[in-house]
Amino acid sequence: MPDPRLLVLLLPAVLALGGCQLSPVYAGGNASAPATLLADIGIAPIPERAGFMVRQALEEQFGNSVASPRYRLEIALDDQITAFGVRGDSSAARERRTLRARYRLIDAATGTVLVDDTAAADAGIDRVSSNFAVVAAETTALERLSIDLARQISARLARYARAAKG
């Protein structure tokens, strides 16, 4: 049995949660507003390797694509690698890879911009003596950042769909 003093401390928090009216974003499963919206988005091509990886991650987040989507998602990426942490031989000890995305959800029929937002993610990379290892680490960082951006964009669009419905 829990300590009665603990129950007295937790009671106000439990009572407050009853009035917060939180509900899951995807309540309703595949028929929910977010799931319906994400399934009806076509992703415009994104240039460069980072663009390919972000687009692939988004397609995995959104599920199957439709032949003629109601919405179009346009994304412009900025992929930067910055060296810092100087060693005794004046070489960089670390790198930071930053991937930023400006994305717009557009109604395909009217051309109306429904969402115009940004997402960003970054990762630290150790610089070692092997160039191959550094390139491998940069590639792995890009893979992780692409997935992170896709999750951020997907979550933001799901919140938009939920708000637009209600």
CSV table of C-alpha atoms in Angstrom, one decimal:
chain,number,residue,atom,x,y,z
A,1,MET,CA,0.0,0.0,0.0
A,2,PRO,CA,1.4,3.4,-0.9
A,3,ASP,CA,2.4,5.9,1.8
A,4,PRO,CA,-0.7,8.1,2.6
A,5,ARG,CA,1.6,11.2,2.7
A,6,LEU,CA,2.6,10.5,-1.0
A,7,LEU,CA,-1.1,10.3,-1.9
A,8,VAL,CA,-1.8,13.7,-0.3
A,9,LEU,CA,1.1,15.2,-2.4
A,10,LEU,CA,-0.1,13.6,-5.6
A,11,LEU,CA,-3.8,14.3,-5.3
A,12,PRO,CA,-3.7,17.9,-6.6
A,13,ALA,CA,-1.7,16.8,-9.7
A,14,VAL,CA,-4.1,13.9,-10.4
A,15,LEU,CA,-7.1,16.2,-10.1
A,16,ALA,CA,-5.5,18.8,-12.4
A,17,LEU,CA,-4.9,16.2,-15.1
A,18,GLY,CA,-8.6,15.5,-15.3
A,19,GLY,CA,-9.2,19.0,-16.7
A,20,CYS,CA,-6.4,19.2,-19.1
A,21,GLN,CA,-8.3,17.6,-22.0
A,22,LEU,CA,-5.3,16.0,-23.5
A,23,SER,CA,-6.0,13.5,-26.3
A,24,PRO,CA,-3.7,11.5,-28.6
A,25,VAL,CA,-2.9,13.1,-31.9
A,26,TYR,CA,-3.6,9.9,-33.8
A,27,ALA,CA,-6.9,9.0,-31.9
A,28,GLY,CA,-8.9,7.2,-34.5
A,29,GLY,CA,-6.1,5.3,-36.0
A,30,ASN,CA,-5.9,5.3,-39.8
A,31,ALA,CA,-9.1,7.3,-40.0
A,32,SER,CA,-7.7,10.2,-37.9
A,33,ALA,CA,-7.2,13.6,-39.4
A,34,PRO,CA,-3.4,13.4,-39.1
A,35,ALA,CA,-3.2,9.9,-40.7
A,36,THR,CA,-5.5,10.9,-43.5
A,37,LEU,CA,-3.5,14.1,-44.2
A,38,LEU,CA,-0.1,12.4,-44.2
A,39,ALA,CA,-1.3,9.7,-46.5
A,40,ASP,CA,-2.5,12.4,-49.0
A,41,ILE,CA,0.8,14.3,-49.3
A,42,GLY,CA,3.1,14.1,-52.3
A,43,ILE,CA,6.7,15.1,-51.6
A,44,ALA,CA,8.4,17.2,-54.2
A,45,PRO,CA,11.9,16.1,-55.2
A,46,ILE,CA,14.6,17.5,-52.9
A,47,PRO,CA,18.1,18.0,-54.5
A,48,GLU,CA,21.4,16.4,-53.3
A,49,ARG,CA,22.1,13.4,-51.2
A,50,ALA,CA,20.7,15.0,-48.1
A,51,GLY,CA,17.4,15.7,-49.9
A,52,PHE,CA,17.2,12.1,-51.1
A,53,MET,CA,17.6,10.8,-47.6
A,54,VAL,CA,15.1,13.3,-46.0
A,55,ARG,CA,12.6,12.4,-48.7
A,56,GLN,CA,13.1,8.7,-48.2
A,57,ALA,CA,12.6,9.2,-44.4
A,58,LEU,CA,9.5,11.2,-45.0
A,59,GLU,CA,8.0,8.6,-47.2
A,60,GLU,CA,8.5,6.0,-44.5
A,61,GLN,CA,6.8,8.4,-42.0
A,62,PHE,CA,3.8,9.1,-44.2
A,63,GLY,CA,3.2,5.6,-45.5
A,64,ASN,CA,2.0,4.7,-48.9
A,65,SER,CA,1.9,7.5,-51.4
A,66,VAL,CA,-1.2,8.2,-53.6
A,67,ALA,CA,-1.2,8.7,-57.3
A,68,SER,CA,-2.7,12.2,-57.2
A,69,PRO,CA,-2.2,13.7,-53.8
A,70,ARG,CA,-4.3,16.6,-52.5
A,71,TYR,CA,-1.2,18.2,-50.9
A,72,ARG,CA,2.3,18.9,-51.9
A,73,LEU,CA,5.3,19.2,-49.5
A,74,GLU,CA,8.1,21.3,-50.7
A,75,ILE,CA,11.4,21.3,-48.8
A,76,ALA,CA,14.6,23.4,-49.1
A,77,LEU,CA,17.5,22.0,-47.1
A,78,ASP,CA,20.7,23.6,-45.8
A,79,ASP,CA,23.4,21.1,-44.9
A,80,GLN,CA,26.4,22.5,-43.1
A,81,ILE,CA,29.5,20.9,-41.6
A,82,THR,CA,31.5,23.2,-39.3
A,83,ALA,CA,34.9,22.2,-37.9
A,84,PHE,CA,35.9,23.3,-34.4
A,85,GLY,CA,38.2,22.2,-31.5
A,86,VAL,CA,41.7,22.9,-32.8
A,87,ARG,CA,44.5,20.3,-32.1
A,88,GLY,CA,48.2,21.2,-31.6
A,89,ASP,CA,48.8,20.6,-35.4
A,90,SER,CA,46.1,23.1,-36.3
A,91,SER,CA,43.6,20.4,-37.4
A,92,ALA,CA,40.0,20.2,-36.3
A,93,ALA,CA,39.2,17.8,-33.5
A,94,ARG,CA,35.4,17.9,-34.0
A,95,GLU,CA,32.8,18.7,-36.5
A,96,ARG,CA,29.2,19.7,-36.2
A,97,ARG,CA,26.8,18.7,-39.0
A,98,THR,CA,23.7,20.8,-39.1
A,99,LEU,CA,20.7,20.0,-41.3
A,100,ARG,CA,18.0,22.6,-41.6
A,101,ALA,CA,14.8,22.3,-43.5
A,102,ARG,CA,12.3,25.0,-44.6
A,103,TYR,CA,9.1,23.2,-45.6
A,104,ARG,CA,5.8,24.2,-47.0
A,105,LEU,CA,2.6,22.2,-47.2
A,106,ILE,CA,0.6,23.4,-50.2
A,107,ASP,CA,-2.9,22.6,-51.3
A,108,ALA,CA,-2.3,21.1,-54.8
A,109,ALA,CA,-5.7,22.3,-56.1
A,110,THR,CA,-5.5,26.0,-55.0
A,111,GLY,CA,-1.8,26.6,-54.5
A,112,THR,CA,-2.6,27.8,-51.0
A,113,VAL,CA,0.3,27.5,-48.5
A,114,LEU,CA,-1.2,25.7,-45.4
A,115,VAL,CA,2.0,25.3,-43.4
A,116,ASP,CA,5.3,27.2,-43.7
A,117,ASP,CA,7.8,26.2,-41.1
A,118,THR,CA,11.3,25.1,-40.3
A,119,ALA,CA,13.0,22.1,-38.7
A,120,ALA,CA,16.6,21.6,-37.7
A,121,ALA,CA,18.8,18.9,-36.2
A,122,ASP,CA,22.5,18.7,-35.6
A,123,ALA,CA,25.1,16.0,-34.7
A,124,GLY,CA,28.7,16.1,-33.4
A,125,ILE,CA,31.4,14.1,-35.2
A,126,ASP,CA,34.9,13.3,-33.9
A,127,ARG,CA,37.7,13.9,-36.3
A,128,VAL,CA,40.1,11.0,-36.3
A,129,SER,CA,43.2,10.4,-38.4
A,130,SER,CA,41.4,8.1,-40.9
A,131,ASN,CA,39.7,10.1,-43.6
A,132,PHE,CA,37.5,7.1,-44.4
A,133,ALA,CA,36.3,7.0,-40.8
A,134,VAL,CA,35.5,10.7,-40.8
A,135,VAL,CA,33.5,10.3,-44.1
A,136,ALA,CA,31.6,7.3,-42.6
A,137,ALA,CA,30.8,9.3,-39.5
A,138,GLU,CA,29.5,12.2,-41.6
A,139,THR,CA,27.3,9.9,-43.6
A,140,THR,CA,26.0,8.2,-40.5
A,141,ALA,CA,25.2,11.6,-39.0
A,142,LEU,CA,23.4,12.6,-42.1
A,143,GLU,CA,21.2,9.5,-42.0
A,144,ARG,CA,20.3,10.2,-38.3
A,145,LEU,CA,19.6,13.9,-39.0
A,146,SER,CA,17.4,13.0,-42.0
A,147,ILE,CA,15.3,10.7,-39.8
A,148,ASP,CA,15.1,13.3,-37.1
A,149,LEU,CA,13.9,16.0,-39.6
A,150,ALA,CA,11.4,13.7,-41.0
A,151,ARG,CA,10.0,13.0,-37.6
A,152,GLN,CA,9.8,16.7,-36.8
A,153,ILE,CA,8.1,17.5,-40.0
A,154,SER,CA,5.6,14.6,-39.7
A,155,ALA,CA,4.8,15.6,-36.1
A,156,ARG,CA,4.2,19.3,-37.1
A,157,LEU,CA,2.0,18.3,-40.0
A,158,ALA,CA,0.0,15.9,-37.7
A,159,ARG,CA,-0.5,18.7,-35.2
A,160,TYR,CA,-1.7,21.0,-38.1
A,161,ALA,CA,-4.2,18.3,-39.2
A,162,ARG,CA,-5.5,17.9,-35.7
A,163,ALA,CA,-5.9,21.6,-35.2
A,164,ALA,CA,-7.5,22.1,-38.7
A,165,LYS,CA,-10.0,19.4,-38.0
A,166,GLY,CA,-11.2,20.8,-34.6
